XYZ file of C-alpha atoms in Angstrom:
531
model
C 47.591 35.235 -56.349
C 46.549 37.436 -53.414
C 42.857 36.476 -53.883
C 43.710 32.793 -54.038
C 45.739 33.023 -50.847
C 42.815 34.693 -49.101
C 40.426 31.951 -50.135
C 42.859 29.298 -48.947
C 43.166 31.019 -45.588
C 39.414 31.224 -45.134
C 39.072 27.552 -46.001
C 41.695 26.658 -43.422
C 39.931 28.791 -40.795
C 36.551 27.150 -41.539
C 38.029 23.687 -41.285
C 39.576 24.531 -37.931
C 36.251 25.918 -36.662
C 34.384 22.739 -37.653
C 37.086 20.605 -36.055
C 36.739 22.634 -32.895
C 32.990 22.056 -32.834
C 33.541 18.336 -33.109
C 36.090 18.379 -30.352
C 33.742 20.302 -28.058
C 31.020 17.607 -28.463
C 27.225 18.099 -28.865
C 24.263 15.633 -28.846
C 25.005 12.116 -27.637
C 25.998 10.162 -30.769
C 23.906 7.240 -29.501
C 20.766 9.363 -30.053
C 21.605 10.122 -33.670
C 20.500 8.003 -36.630
C 23.348 5.892 -37.931
C 24.472 6.847 -41.424
C 26.770 4.139 -42.810
C 28.922 4.367 -45.892
C 25.882 3.668 -48.079
C 24.391 7.015 -47.034
C 21.132 5.530 -45.624
C 19.607 7.471 -42.696
C 16.768 6.096 -40.560
C 14.645 8.768 -38.880
C 11.193 8.669 -37.275
C 8.576 10.468 -39.368
C 5.378 9.951 -37.350
C 3.816 8.037 -34.469
C 0.201 7.087 -33.776
C 0.397 7.975 -30.059
C 1.964 11.272 -29.067
C 4.122 11.833 -26.003
C 1.979 12.275 -22.880
C -1.274 11.346 -24.653
C -4.318 9.895 -22.902
C -5.837 7.072 -24.938
C -8.750 4.669 -24.703
C -7.605 1.272 -23.448
C -10.124 -0.750 -25.447
C -9.587 0.860 -28.837
C -5.823 1.479 -28.680
C -4.348 -1.850 -29.685
C -1.173 -0.855 -31.543
C 1.501 1.817 -31.668
C 2.421 2.643 -35.265
C 5.838 4.193 -35.966
C 6.631 5.381 -39.491
C 10.219 5.919 -40.642
C 11.984 7.708 -43.475
C 12.955 4.496 -45.268
C 11.832 0.885 -45.503
C 12.669 -0.812 -42.216
C 12.771 -4.132 -40.427
C 13.005 -5.199 -36.792
C 16.477 -6.335 -35.789
C 16.768 -9.846 -34.385
C 18.463 -8.366 -31.322
C 15.673 -5.861 -30.658
C 14.559 -5.575 -27.030
C 11.383 -3.501 -27.193
C 9.508 -3.234 -23.896
C 6.158 -1.983 -22.596
C 6.465 -1.127 -18.903
C 9.491 -3.382 -18.753
C 7.876 -6.400 -20.408
C 9.084 -7.495 -23.827
C 6.776 -6.950 -26.802
C 7.236 -8.106 -30.378
C 7.094 -5.496 -33.115
C 6.233 -6.329 -36.721
C 6.585 -4.486 -39.991
C 3.300 -3.178 -41.397
C 2.416 -5.452 -44.305
C 0.820 -2.562 -46.204
C 3.504 0.046 -45.515
C 6.995 -1.351 -45.009
C 8.242 2.012 -43.757
C 6.299 1.519 -40.539
C 6.268 -0.934 -37.664
C 3.435 -1.936 -35.380
C 3.841 -2.667 -31.685
C 0.919 -4.605 -30.153
C -0.616 -3.106 -27.013
C -2.732 -4.843 -24.383
C -3.751 -1.956 -22.161
C -5.663 -1.587 -18.913
C -7.777 1.425 -17.964
C -6.308 4.198 -15.808
C -2.673 3.128 -16.218
C 0.597 4.907 -17.096
C 2.738 3.276 -19.786
C 6.273 3.594 -21.127
C 7.481 2.042 -24.379
C 11.244 1.740 -24.826
C 12.996 0.946 -28.099
C 16.820 0.810 -27.747
C 19.068 2.154 -30.511
C 19.733 -0.474 -33.150
C 16.343 -2.189 -32.784
C 14.872 -0.741 -35.973
C 17.156 -0.950 -39.012
C 16.994 -0.087 -42.687
C 15.868 -2.941 -44.903
C 18.590 -2.086 -47.414
C 21.419 -1.891 -44.883
C 21.242 -3.388 -41.400
C 24.097 -1.139 -40.258
C 21.777 1.878 -40.582
C 19.477 2.028 -37.556
C 16.972 4.368 -35.946
C 17.927 6.171 -32.738
C 16.610 5.095 -29.351
C 12.945 5.897 -28.742
C 10.932 6.295 -25.537
C 7.207 7.061 -25.327
C 5.175 7.840 -22.198
C 1.375 7.817 -22.313
C -1.608 6.822 -20.186
C -5.044 5.285 -20.575
C -8.357 6.785 -19.541
C -9.783 5.696 -16.229
C -12.807 3.406 -16.186
C -16.167 5.042 -15.473
C -16.803 5.438 -11.769
C -19.367 3.169 -10.180
C -22.314 5.535 -9.848
C -25.670 4.695 -8.313
C -27.947 7.719 -8.366
C -31.195 8.961 -9.892
C -29.544 9.273 -13.294
C -28.330 5.692 -13.462
C -31.563 4.376 -11.942
C -33.541 6.157 -14.639
C -31.207 4.739 -17.279
C -31.948 1.224 -16.059
C -35.657 1.942 -16.139
C -35.710 3.376 -19.666
C -33.376 0.660 -20.958
C -33.470 0.102 -24.683
C -36.076 2.064 -26.578
C -37.587 2.463 -30.027
C -38.769 5.433 -32.085
C -42.106 5.529 -33.906
C -40.216 7.502 -36.511
C -41.792 9.166 -39.545
C -45.312 8.734 -38.251
C -46.711 11.541 -36.085
C -43.577 13.578 -36.801
C -44.735 13.928 -40.427
C -44.712 17.606 -41.416
C -45.993 19.719 -44.263
C -44.129 22.703 -42.772
C -47.370 24.685 -42.835
C -49.781 25.713 -40.101
C -53.170 24.036 -40.323
C -52.221 21.900 -43.351
C -51.463 18.274 -42.472
C -49.722 16.248 -45.145
C -52.074 14.076 -47.180
C -52.002 12.364 -50.574
C -53.500 9.356 -52.302
C -51.453 6.343 -53.349
C -53.061 3.297 -55.016
C -56.442 4.486 -53.855
C -55.332 4.847 -50.229
C -55.079 8.167 -48.397
C -51.569 8.579 -46.984
C -51.326 10.868 -43.944
C -47.960 9.882 -42.525
C -44.485 9.375 -43.962
C -44.234 5.798 -42.707
C -47.509 4.919 -44.480
C -48.584 2.974 -41.393
C -51.614 2.682 -39.141
C -50.304 1.633 -35.729
C -52.444 -0.685 -33.627
C -52.245 -1.959 -30.057
C -50.376 -5.046 -31.260
C -47.434 -2.856 -32.280
C -46.747 -1.943 -28.671
C -47.457 -5.424 -27.326
C -44.908 -6.914 -29.711
C -42.332 -4.250 -28.876
C -42.660 -5.113 -25.206
C -42.380 -8.834 -25.937
C -39.248 -8.189 -28.006
C -37.602 -6.590 -24.969
C -38.091 -2.867 -25.524
C -38.666 -0.771 -22.403
C -39.445 2.600 -23.948
C -41.162 4.077 -27.004
C -40.327 7.584 -28.157
C -43.230 9.168 -30.029
C -42.194 12.239 -31.974
C -45.083 14.543 -32.827
C -45.340 17.574 -35.117
C -48.124 19.754 -33.739
C -48.067 22.877 -35.912
C -49.729 21.265 -38.933
C -52.781 20.771 -36.697
C -52.868 24.358 -35.418
C -54.244 27.300 -37.386
C -53.733 30.557 -35.481
C -53.425 32.079 -32.043
C -54.360 30.676 -29.487
C -52.865 27.719 -31.381
C -55.541 25.184 -30.517
C -54.497 21.653 -31.504
C -57.001 19.718 -33.609
C -58.958 17.491 -31.219
C -59.033 14.440 -33.507
C -55.270 14.555 -33.932
C -54.707 14.898 -30.204
C -56.997 11.911 -29.640
C -55.017 9.847 -32.156
C -51.743 10.639 -30.408
C -53.304 9.861 -27.040
C -54.595 6.516 -28.310
C -51.025 5.440 -29.117
C -49.803 6.583 -25.716
C -52.607 4.555 -24.117
C -51.656 1.449 -26.111
C -48.024 1.803 -25.074
C -49.063 2.229 -21.438
C -51.242 -0.874 -21.591
C -48.291 -2.835 -23.002
C -46.132 -1.808 -20.045
C -43.835 0.550 -21.952
C -42.418 3.925 -20.983
C -43.265 6.730 -23.429
C -41.265 9.820 -24.370
C -43.574 12.337 -26.056
C -42.126 15.402 -27.725
C -42.481 18.379 -30.063
C -40.680 17.146 -33.180
C -40.646 18.731 -36.669
C -42.100 22.063 -35.582
C -38.798 23.691 -36.511
C -40.506 25.476 -39.396
C -42.093 27.845 -36.878
C -39.391 27.487 -34.230
C -37.242 29.895 -36.227
C -34.278 30.159 -33.912
C -32.081 32.190 -36.235
C -34.546 35.058 -36.492
C -35.687 34.747 -32.882
C -32.114 35.106 -31.666
C -31.799 38.534 -33.270
C -35.355 39.873 -32.950
C -37.015 39.981 -29.534
C -40.495 40.483 -31.053
C -40.198 37.250 -33.037
C -38.744 35.498 -30.020
C -41.627 36.613 -27.791
C -44.166 35.404 -30.358
C -42.497 31.996 -30.580
C -42.248 31.641 -26.807
C -45.947 32.489 -26.532
C -46.798 29.714 -29.012
C -44.470 27.264 -27.241
C -46.233 27.951 -23.937
C -49.726 27.605 -25.422
C -48.859 24.418 -27.304
C -47.153 22.694 -24.389
C -49.961 23.749 -22.031
C -52.439 21.835 -24.204
C -50.218 18.747 -24.522
C -49.438 18.661 -20.823
C -53.067 19.217 -19.784
C -54.171 16.282 -21.953
C -51.742 13.927 -20.220
C -51.466 15.413 -16.732
C -53.164 12.441 -15.071
C -50.883 9.878 -16.732
C -48.453 8.058 -14.465
C -44.687 8.332 -14.413
C -44.327 5.958 -17.362
C -44.803 9.115 -19.451
C -41.927 11.527 -20.097
C -42.052 14.795 -21.985
C -39.311 16.100 -24.279
C -39.475 19.818 -25.042
C -38.039 19.831 -28.587
C -36.256 17.670 -31.113
C -33.323 19.013 -33.181
C -33.675 22.783 -33.016
C -31.075 24.526 -35.192
C -30.872 27.095 -38.003
C -30.817 24.584 -40.857
C -27.047 24.156 -40.901
C -26.837 21.474 -38.198
C -24.408 23.333 -35.999
C -22.295 24.781 -38.796
C -24.315 27.938 -39.365
C -24.443 31.375 -37.789
C -24.602 29.765 -34.357
C -20.786 29.673 -34.582
C -20.436 33.401 -35.178
C -23.340 35.055 -33.344
C -21.743 35.124 -29.911
C -24.021 32.427 -28.489
C -27.336 34.112 -29.309
C -28.985 30.986 -30.714
C -27.821 28.875 -27.769
C -29.237 31.361 -25.273
C -32.501 31.483 -27.231
C -32.865 27.697 -27.006
C -32.185 27.903 -23.271
C -35.089 30.363 -23.020
C -37.347 28.075 -25.049
C -36.552 25.071 -22.878
C -37.385 27.130 -19.795
C -40.651 28.313 -21.372
C -41.724 24.745 -22.124
C -40.791 23.457 -18.662
C -42.685 26.288 -16.980
C -45.783 25.620 -19.109
C -45.728 21.892 -18.311
C -45.262 22.372 -14.572
C -48.071 24.950 -14.437
C -50.662 22.381 -15.557
C -50.329 20.533 -12.256
C -51.371 16.957 -11.605
C -48.588 14.492 -12.268
C -46.933 17.087 -14.490
C -45.729 18.838 -11.346
C -43.070 16.150 -10.958
C -42.937 14.445 -14.355
C -39.468 13.931 -15.864
C -38.825 16.351 -18.744
C -36.082 15.954 -21.329
C -34.440 19.018 -22.855
C -32.090 19.088 -25.864
C -29.116 21.254 -26.640
C -28.582 22.836 -30.042
C -29.289 20.322 -32.850
C -29.598 17.670 -30.098
C -25.837 17.306 -30.447
C -23.644 16.048 -27.584
C -21.100 18.690 -28.594
C -23.419 21.536 -27.678
C -24.825 20.174 -24.404
C -21.365 19.761 -22.893
C -20.470 23.327 -23.905
C -20.832 26.196 -21.440
C -23.539 27.863 -23.555
C -26.042 25.147 -22.650
C -27.861 25.626 -19.360
C -30.491 23.457 -17.738
C -33.883 25.031 -17.068
C -34.685 26.022 -13.521
C -37.072 23.393 -12.185
C -38.621 23.236 -8.694
C -39.153 19.479 -9.126
C -35.496 18.916 -10.038
C -36.543 16.403 -12.678
C -34.813 17.504 -15.864
C -33.076 15.087 -18.233
C -30.669 15.911 -21.072
C -31.613 14.674 -24.530
C -28.997 14.013 -27.228
C -28.863 12.183 -30.554
C -25.987 10.098 -31.873
C -25.502 9.262 -35.554
C -21.750 9.811 -35.870
C -20.281 9.424 -38.416
C -23.362 10.298 -40.486
C -21.717 9.367 -43.791
C -21.650 5.769 -42.506
C -24.875 5.707 -40.467
C -27.244 7.804 -42.613
C -25.875 8.352 -46.121
C -23.323 5.662 -46.994
C -24.269 5.970 -50.661
C -23.648 9.718 -50.785
C -20.673 11.500 -52.315
C -18.675 11.189 -49.096
C -20.230 7.916 -47.976
C -18.303 5.288 -46.049
C -18.994 1.544 -46.051
C -17.053 0.453 -42.953
C -16.428 1.573 -39.381
C -14.040 0.781 -36.570
C -10.448 -0.290 -36.046
C -10.631 -3.176 -38.528
C -12.118 -1.095 -41.352
C -10.121 -0.936 -44.574
C -8.108 2.171 -45.369
C -10.258 4.743 -47.153
C -13.527 3.028 -46.253
C -14.039 4.643 -42.840
C -14.280 8.203 -41.565
C -11.017 9.217 -39.897
C -11.447 10.219 -36.255
C -14.924 8.698 -35.871
C -14.190 5.162 -34.727
C -14.469 3.536 -31.295
C -12.417 6.139 -29.468
C -14.729 8.901 -30.696
C -17.734 7.064 -29.245
C -16.150 6.585 -25.833
C -14.763 10.129 -25.798
C -18.208 11.587 -26.590
C -20.019 9.448 -24.026
C -17.346 10.123 -21.401
C -17.896 13.875 -21.759
C -21.652 13.450 -21.214
C -21.081 11.087 -18.298
C -18.635 13.370 -16.524
C -20.714 16.525 -16.942
C -24.141 15.117 -16.177
C -24.490 11.500 -15.058
C -21.965 11.638 -12.207
C -23.703 14.829 -11.101
C -27.069 13.061 -10.896
C -28.471 14.536 -14.115
C -29.885 11.829 -16.428
C -28.842 11.745 -20.084
C -30.680 9.717 -22.710
C -29.912 9.188 -26.378
C -33.303 9.876 -27.892
C -32.136 8.772 -31.334
C -29.303 6.640 -32.610
C -29.026 4.271 -35.530
C -27.361 3.097 -38.696
C -29.030 2.314 -41.998
C -29.091 -1.148 -43.495
C -26.226 -1.171 -45.999
C -26.505 -2.818 -49.391
C -23.784 -5.467 -49.115
C -23.010 -8.162 -46.567
C -19.540 -6.904 -45.595
C -20.759 -3.379 -44.855
C -23.621 -4.770 -42.791
C -21.143 -6.660 -40.626
C -19.602 -3.301 -39.750
C -23.060 -1.813 -39.294
C -23.991 -4.515 -36.795
C -20.687 -4.043 -34.974
C -21.253 -0.265 -34.791
C -24.730 -0.676 -33.311
C -23.590 -3.167 -30.679
C -20.595 -1.024 -29.734
C -22.698 2.146 -29.369
C -25.285 0.310 -27.257
C -22.649 -1.201 -24.968
C -20.907 2.165 -24.636
C -24.222 3.814 -23.710
C -24.774 1.203 -21.000
C -21.191 1.580 -19.768
C -21.688 5.318 -19.309
C -25.167 5.113 -17.792
C -27.322 6.293 -20.687
C -30.456 4.645 -22.147
C -31.056 4.957 -25.872
C -33.781 4.664 -28.513
C -33.153 3.261 -32.000
C -34.485 5.271 -34.936
C -36.964 3.301 -37.079
C -38.730 4.736 -40.126
C -40.521 1.545 -41.237
C -38.432 1.185 -44.398
C -37.690 -2.107 -46.113
C -34.352 -2.842 -47.751
C -31.064 -0.979 -47.562
C -29.360 2.244 -48.572
C -29.481 5.863 -47.495
C -32.073 6.535 -44.757
C -33.276 2.911 -44.583
C -33.925 2.263 -40.880
C -36.436 -0.591 -40.676
C -36.636 -2.871 -37.602
C -40.321 -3.326 -36.725
C -43.426 -3.042 -38.871
C -45.161 0.122 -37.639
C -48.585 -1.463 -38.016
C -48.257 -4.540 -35.837
C -44.706 -4.749 -34.450
C -43.560 -7.760 -36.446
C -39.900 -7.724 -37.471
C -38.754 -6.118 -40.725
C -35.614 -6.985 -42.700
C -34.848 -10.075 -40.568
C -33.810 -7.780 -37.736
C -34.660 -10.010 -34.781
C -31.083 -11.116 -34.046
C -29.669 -7.598 -34.328
C -32.443 -6.163 -32.144
C -31.750 -8.752 -29.455
C -28.018 -7.990 -29.638
C -28.692 -4.285 -29.170
C -31.035 -4.907 -26.239
C -28.472 -7.123 -24.547
C -25.711 -4.566 -25.144
C -27.868 -1.737 -23.782
C -29.122 -3.529 -20.675
C -26.939 -6.480 -19.620
C -25.161 -6.204 -16.269
C -22.872 -9.143 -17.042
C -19.445 -7.925 -15.881
C -17.695 -10.093 -18.470
C -19.560 -8.369 -21.326
C -17.489 -5.237 -21.839
C -16.616 -2.744 -24.528
C -13.386 -4.645 -25.001
C -15.175 -7.938 -25.669
C -17.318 -6.159 -28.268
C -14.220 -4.493 -29.713
C -12.507 -7.845 -30.085
C -15.414 -9.156 -32.192
C -15.019 -6.496 -34.876
C -15.337 -7.792 -38.466
């Protein structure tokens, strides 16, 4: 009996303590989820915009709120965005979430208010979610900038890559690639023999610039790294044809990565010195050949220098050694070019960051070469997300892109907002500071079904319009391939410049997106045309 009395006393004490807590108050009951006699509780599980977030006005068109149970919007709901009523709907594919439509302007602060009782359980309208308030803002529009960087962007406009031609590589010194196919000797990956008509037709189509990627090492044998004269003459002939057609030309050092061994050079000063010596001797020859060419010609020091892991290798753990090595190489090339004199003393020179990735050029480890002419441009490439643009048929391939893409068919985090966020970072670091940025390569393969190609076309127009919005010219990658699938980038026949794959309409759309100054043609108007 004594033990039972003790237990009873403790129970009475506990009950009194709990009663006391209730009497003393706590959180405002209005902020608590309502739990009716049925036992249903409505709580917020997740939201697509976090408190205090900064979002892109064009690509942020809804707020998604997901709850703990199936919900509906009460008829008495008074949901507001900056004081104006908005109508929420239940997500047709997930009835535990609601969608609130957003029509946002750039550079604006917003508050969404959902009073208690507005969102209720589908099974019991007496069970409702607590009041909800969200504050966020939209990114400001790009500043109106008129400087050397934006002027150069207008001049370079929309460009095209003679891809997989002179950039062909055997990865061996002094051994150009060559094989016979159907009785014809094949020297280049694109299997083409460019002629003057190629460049004339590109100009007539509306292109302003041709980027000619060249691998030089296969045509060099040993120190002093003399470039084969016939090969140099062939490259020069194509530059001359482009000049005669009225095109700008970007000429670079492309698939020489096999001897530009940045991983070893970053840890061995002897190897690094040997590579820098070859860089200087190679660029001296290139620059001397073209030193009398006018300012239609641009040089680009390197292509996509990296250790073979595309930015996911030892560059992430070596304390910045590879990045600093590439900075040295860029400086070596610039110095060699300037030393040849003539028009090279003031010629614009493009320099890439690691892997030609925007991520690495906006990082602190990337530094611009010192240049007495103050004519350095930043070169980047943009193929994000690569499992949609390059390898949609691969294991992790995606067939759609953008805010209207079906669930599971697009790469999370790589839609419109990723494009504008990436281009904004380049714009803010370089363009507004009078340093030109150009996208030396961008593109998306032809997909193998009509629906996916609608998303492909939308992606290409959006990227081009975003590049124009942020003051950057760009050059489409073209490897002369016919048909669709992984790595199929065919727009113009590399022999004569006629259209491949019925690409005329898409090419004209890209040119318009990359060059039009029509104020009514915005990223938002492109966004609203998504498939």
